[in-house]
GROMACS .gro file of C-alpha atoms in nm:
model
  263
    1UNK     CA    1   7.539   7.062  12.935
    2UNK     CA    2   7.347   7.343  13.102
    3UNK     CA    3   7.416   7.557  12.797
    4UNK     CA    4   7.214   7.324  12.575
    5UNK     CA    5   6.842   7.402  12.522
    6UNK     CA    6   6.738   7.037  12.553
    7UNK     CA    7   6.661   6.888  12.898
    8UNK     CA    8   6.956   6.701  13.045
    9UNK     CA    9   6.782   6.365  13.036
   10UNK     CA   10   6.708   6.412  12.665
   11UNK     CA   11   7.071   6.499  12.591
   12UNK     CA   12   7.184   6.182  12.769
   13UNK     CA   13   6.920   5.981  12.585
   14UNK     CA   14   7.046   6.111  12.247
   15UNK     CA   15   7.411   6.036  12.328
   16UNK     CA   16   7.331   5.684  12.451
   17UNK     CA   17   7.109   5.615  12.150
   18UNK     CA   18   7.392   5.702  11.912
   19UNK     CA   19   7.635   5.485  12.110
   20UNK     CA   20   7.387   5.198  12.089
   21UNK     CA   21   7.367   5.248  11.713
   22UNK     CA   22   7.746   5.219  11.698
   23UNK     CA   23   7.745   4.891  11.888
   24UNK     CA   24   7.935   5.039  12.183
   25UNK     CA   25   7.745   4.836  12.446
   26UNK     CA   26   7.776   4.478  12.325
   27UNK     CA   27   7.861   4.373  12.684
   28UNK     CA   28   7.582   4.576  12.842
   29UNK     CA   29   7.489   4.938  12.903
   30UNK     CA   30   7.674   5.107  13.194
   31UNK     CA   31   7.484   5.110  13.522
   32UNK     CA   32   7.302   5.409  13.664
   33UNK     CA   33   7.588   5.504  13.899
   34UNK     CA   34   7.842   5.495  13.616
   35UNK     CA   35   7.619   5.709  13.396
   36UNK     CA   36   7.560   5.954  13.682
   37UNK     CA   37   7.936   6.001  13.716
   38UNK     CA   38   7.995   6.019  13.342
   39UNK     CA   39   7.737   6.293  13.280
   40UNK     CA   40   7.745   6.463  13.621
   41UNK     CA   41   7.372   6.434  13.681
   42UNK     CA   42   7.132   6.293  13.940
   43UNK     CA   43   6.995   5.939  13.932
   44UNK     CA   44   6.646   6.057  13.835
   45UNK     CA   45   6.791   6.219  13.519
   46UNK     CA   46   6.971   5.900  13.417
   47UNK     CA   47   6.660   5.694  13.482
   48UNK     CA   48   6.447   5.916  13.261
   49UNK     CA   49   6.698   5.873  12.977
   50UNK     CA   50   6.706   5.495  13.022
   51UNK     CA   51   6.327   5.479  13.042
   52UNK     CA   52   6.308   5.663  12.710
   53UNK     CA   53   6.545   5.413  12.549
   54UNK     CA   54   6.349   5.123  12.699
   55UNK     CA   55   6.015   5.260  12.578
   56UNK     CA   56   6.157   5.274  12.223
   57UNK     CA   57   6.265   4.911  12.245
   58UNK     CA   58   6.637   4.995  12.227
   59UNK     CA   59   6.735   4.843  12.563
   60UNK     CA   60   6.602   4.571  12.790
   61UNK     CA   61   6.590   4.655  13.163
   62UNK     CA   62   6.532   4.366  13.405
   63UNK     CA   63   6.566   4.399  13.783
   64UNK     CA   64   6.884   4.234  13.905
   65UNK     CA   65   7.027   4.201  13.554
   66UNK     CA   66   7.249   4.424  13.347
   67UNK     CA   67   7.076   4.651  13.097
   68UNK     CA   68   7.122   4.511  12.747
   69UNK     CA   69   7.082   4.661  12.399
   70UNK     CA   70   6.790   4.511  12.207
   71UNK     CA   71   6.890   4.605  11.855
   72UNK     CA   72   7.183   4.770  11.681
   73UNK     CA   73   7.213   4.947  11.346
   74UNK     CA   74   7.439   4.754  11.111
   75UNK     CA   75   7.775   4.914  11.048
   76UNK     CA   76   7.707   4.979  10.680
   77UNK     CA   77   7.333   5.049  10.706
   78UNK     CA   78   7.260   5.420  10.657
   79UNK     CA   79   7.013   5.578  10.898
   80UNK     CA   80   6.713   5.760  10.758
   81UNK     CA   81   6.870   6.096  10.841
   82UNK     CA   82   7.201   6.023  10.672
   83UNK     CA   83   7.309   6.163  10.339
   84UNK     CA   84   7.479   5.883  10.146
   85UNK     CA   85   7.701   5.931   9.847
   86UNK     CA   86   7.950   5.738   9.646
   87UNK     CA   87   8.243   5.974   9.638
   88UNK     CA   88   8.477   5.993   9.344
   89UNK     CA   89   8.811   5.948   9.516
   90UNK     CA   90   8.996   6.157   9.259
   91UNK     CA   91   8.892   6.484   9.421
   92UNK     CA   92   8.837   6.337   9.766
   93UNK     CA   93   9.186   6.192   9.794
   94UNK     CA   94   9.348   6.519   9.691
   95UNK     CA   95   9.146   6.722   9.944
   96UNK     CA   96   9.200   6.481  10.230
   97UNK     CA   97   9.572   6.465  10.167
   98UNK     CA   98   9.585   6.845  10.150
   99UNK     CA   99   9.402   6.862  10.482
  100UNK     CA  100   9.657   6.624  10.632
  101UNK     CA  101   9.945   6.838  10.517
  102UNK     CA  102   9.791   7.162  10.646
  103UNK     CA  103   9.696   7.038  10.993
  104UNK     CA  104   9.873   6.876  11.284
  105UNK     CA  105   9.782   6.538  11.431
  106UNK     CA  106   9.811   6.380  11.775
  107UNK     CA  107   9.812   6.000  11.781
  108UNK     CA  108   9.603   5.887  12.077
  109UNK     CA  109   9.646   5.514  12.028
  110UNK     CA  110   9.761   5.258  11.773
  111UNK     CA  111   9.718   4.885  11.828
  112UNK     CA  112   9.654   4.558  11.651
  113UNK     CA  113   9.318   4.431  11.771
  114UNK     CA  114   9.073   4.155  11.685
  115UNK     CA  115   8.808   4.270  11.439
  116UNK     CA  116   8.463   4.308  11.590
  117UNK     CA  117   8.167   4.183  11.391
  118UNK     CA  118   8.103   4.537  11.260
  119UNK     CA  119   8.465   4.598  11.159
  120UNK     CA  120   8.490   4.252  11.002
  121UNK     CA  121   8.173   4.310  10.800
  122UNK     CA  122   8.295   4.646  10.671
  123UNK     CA  123   8.643   4.521  10.576
  124UNK     CA  124   8.516   4.185  10.447
  125UNK     CA  125   8.713   3.992  10.708
  126UNK     CA  126   8.626   3.725  10.961
  127UNK     CA  127   8.540   3.833  11.317
  128UNK     CA  128   8.857   3.808  11.522
  129UNK     CA  129   9.093   3.868  11.229
  130UNK     CA  130   9.375   4.116  11.314
  131UNK     CA  131   9.320   4.479  11.218
  132UNK     CA  132   9.511   4.794  11.298
  133UNK     CA  133   9.304   5.041  11.498
  134UNK     CA  134   9.438   5.397  11.511
  135UNK     CA  135   9.284   5.687  11.702
  136UNK     CA  136   9.399   6.039  11.622
  137UNK     CA  137   9.296   6.398  11.687
  138UNK     CA  138   9.363   6.644  11.405
  139UNK     CA  139   9.398   7.015  11.480
  140UNK     CA  140   9.431   7.351  11.309
  141UNK     CA  141   9.599   7.655  11.458
  142UNK     CA  142   9.268   7.739  11.628
  143UNK     CA  143   9.249   7.405  11.808
  144UNK     CA  144   9.107   7.052  11.766
  145UNK     CA  145   8.925   6.987  11.441
  146UNK     CA  146   8.841   6.617  11.433
  147UNK     CA  147   8.857   6.288  11.621
  148UNK     CA  148   8.936   6.005  11.379
  149UNK     CA  149   8.934   5.630  11.430
  150UNK     CA  150   9.058   5.414  11.142
  151UNK     CA  151   9.065   5.039  11.088
  152UNK     CA  152   9.282   4.874  10.824
  153UNK     CA  153   9.346   4.503  10.760
  154UNK     CA  154   9.632   4.362  10.966
  155UNK     CA  155   9.852   4.278  10.666
  156UNK     CA  156   9.835   4.643  10.557
  157UNK     CA  157   9.861   4.795  10.904
  158UNK     CA  158  10.189   4.614  10.973
  159UNK     CA  159  10.359   4.843  10.721
  160UNK     CA  160  10.320   5.161  10.926
  161UNK     CA  161  10.277   5.256  11.290
  162UNK     CA  162  10.252   5.542  11.538
  163UNK     CA  163  10.552   5.735  11.405
  164UNK     CA  164  10.429   5.729  11.045
  165UNK     CA  165  10.070   5.808  11.142
  166UNK     CA  166  10.189   6.117  11.328
  167UNK     CA  167  10.364   6.250  11.018
  168UNK     CA  168  10.153   6.160  10.713
  169UNK     CA  169   9.786   6.123  10.615
  170UNK     CA  170   9.682   5.759  10.629
  171UNK     CA  171   9.581   5.761  10.261
  172UNK     CA  172   9.938   5.851  10.172
  173UNK     CA  173  10.065   5.571  10.397
  174UNK     CA  174   9.833   5.323  10.227
  175UNK     CA  175   9.968   5.414   9.886
  176UNK     CA  176  10.327   5.401  10.012
  177UNK     CA  177  10.247   5.052  10.144
  178UNK     CA  178  10.161   4.944   9.790
  179UNK     CA  179   9.783   4.986   9.807
  180UNK     CA  180   9.634   5.127   9.488
  181UNK     CA  181   9.342   5.330   9.620
  182UNK     CA  182   9.033   5.307   9.404
  183UNK     CA  183   8.706   5.446   9.537
  184UNK     CA  184   8.534   5.536   9.863
  185UNK     CA  185   8.182   5.501   9.998
  186UNK     CA  186   8.093   5.771  10.248
  187UNK     CA  187   7.803   5.859  10.477
  188UNK     CA  188   7.761   6.192  10.652
  189UNK     CA  189   7.529   6.242  10.947
  190UNK     CA  190   7.510   6.429  11.276
  191UNK     CA  191   7.571   6.315  11.630
  192UNK     CA  192   7.615   6.455  11.977
  193UNK     CA  193   7.948   6.451  12.157
  194UNK     CA  194   7.990   6.201  12.438
  195UNK     CA  195   8.236   6.259  12.721
  196UNK     CA  196   8.534   6.114  12.530
  197UNK     CA  197   8.478   6.322  12.216
  198UNK     CA  198   8.402   6.631  12.424
  199UNK     CA  199   8.735   6.605  12.604
  200UNK     CA  200   8.944   6.555  12.292
  201UNK     CA  201   8.765   6.821  12.084
  202UNK     CA  202   8.741   7.073  12.372
  203UNK     CA  203   8.364   7.108  12.357
  204UNK     CA  204   8.071   7.042  12.590
  205UNK     CA  205   7.908   6.701  12.619
  206UNK     CA  206   7.603   6.703  12.395
  207UNK     CA  207   7.751   6.946  12.141
  208UNK     CA  208   7.660   6.878  11.778
  209UNK     CA  209   7.924   6.718  11.554
  210UNK     CA  210   7.948   6.616  11.191
  211UNK     CA  211   7.986   6.238  11.176
  212UNK     CA  212   8.161   6.082  10.877
  213UNK     CA  213   8.198   5.714  10.797
  214UNK     CA  214   8.418   5.635  10.501
  215UNK     CA  215   8.501   5.295  10.354
  216UNK     CA  216   8.795   5.306  10.114
  217UNK     CA  217   8.849   5.035   9.852
  218UNK     CA  218   9.154   4.953   9.644
  219UNK     CA  219   9.140   4.913   9.268
  220UNK     CA  220   9.052   4.545   9.312
  221UNK     CA  221   8.746   4.638   9.522
  222UNK     CA  222   8.903   4.517   9.845
  223UNK     CA  223   8.815   4.733  10.149
  224UNK     CA  224   9.141   4.874  10.284
  225UNK     CA  225   9.028   5.137  10.535
  226UNK     CA  226   8.720   5.202  10.748
  227UNK     CA  227   8.708   5.544  10.906
  228UNK     CA  228   8.488   5.693  11.177
  229UNK     CA  229   8.539   6.070  11.195
  230UNK     CA  230   8.378   6.333  11.415
  231UNK     CA  231   8.428   6.696  11.316
  232UNK     CA  232   8.358   7.025  11.492
  233UNK     CA  233   8.114   7.208  11.260
  234UNK     CA  234   8.258   7.547  11.361
  235UNK     CA  235   8.594   7.443  11.211
  236UNK     CA  236   8.496   7.213  10.927
  237UNK     CA  237   8.256   7.225  10.632
  238UNK     CA  238   8.182   6.973  10.359
  239UNK     CA  239   8.123   7.123  10.015
  240UNK     CA  240   8.026   6.987   9.674
  241UNK     CA  241   8.003   7.152   9.334
  242UNK     CA  242   7.680   7.039   9.165
  243UNK     CA  243   7.592   7.031   8.795
  244UNK     CA  244   7.255   6.981   8.625
  245UNK     CA  245   7.225   6.690   8.382
  246UNK     CA  246   6.943   6.524   8.194
  247UNK     CA  247   6.660   6.637   7.971
  248UNK     CA  248   6.446   6.938   8.052
  249UNK     CA  249   6.176   6.724   8.216
  250UNK     CA  250   6.415   6.511   8.421
  251UNK     CA  251   6.705   6.728   8.528
  252UNK     CA  252   6.898   6.615   8.835
  253UNK     CA  253   7.189   6.749   9.035
  254UNK     CA  254   7.511   6.547   9.038
  255UNK     CA  255   7.831   6.615   9.228
  256UNK     CA  256   8.118   6.731   9.014
  257UNK     CA  257   8.381   6.790   9.277
  258UNK     CA  258   8.430   6.715   9.645
  259UNK     CA  259   8.602   6.950   9.890
  260UNK     CA  260   8.659   6.959  10.262
  261UNK     CA  261   8.744   7.315  10.366
  262UNK     CA  262   8.831   7.379  10.729
  263UNK     CA  263   8.920   7.671  10.953
   0.00000   0.00000   0.00000
């Protein structure tokens, strides 16, 4: 973290704020000692970060009680800094499948878990319903490219597992399982790497990442996949071809094609 221009306490504050937004601390924020060990800093640095979060009303700190989050961003609520688009899956599917075929993947974990409130809301399920959670790291010849977590409904996830996920892109597996993929809703933002992402992507804690959330629907408008992806910007770029439409006094840019080139 010493390579980053921001003060250490501010880096920790930014990482914790993003984790709060993701609902990572439903059971309480880690204590000062745990955060000191996680980030390798002194107690005064951790306290400054927590004080910043508390002053913004994001956490509640009471002596003798565990620090609790005060509010969380809804899973499908875009932040002000996010660029939101409804992607035409025709081009997106082709590019994502091509990426899967031209890169290698390491499956970190695959399990059937109970849907959290955020996952259930995104997939239009009930909290506690079974979903397949898969965590993978995708790499190019140069090294790690992305850290991907996907959730699919349990009835769909039963049709493929670790072996299949290590060999084929999940969109291909969905179609092989009989899902007729329709459209996708995607948000792109930025975030800073926490210790888990930093380890898997071989970067420093606090490094900038491209954050992608993608909700894929089938042709009947049923959500069939919710994806959280974090990409190294030095190895991945998101590109769109834009065309001008409309009359001379009201011309706008619209996306004509979607691509995801990577190094």
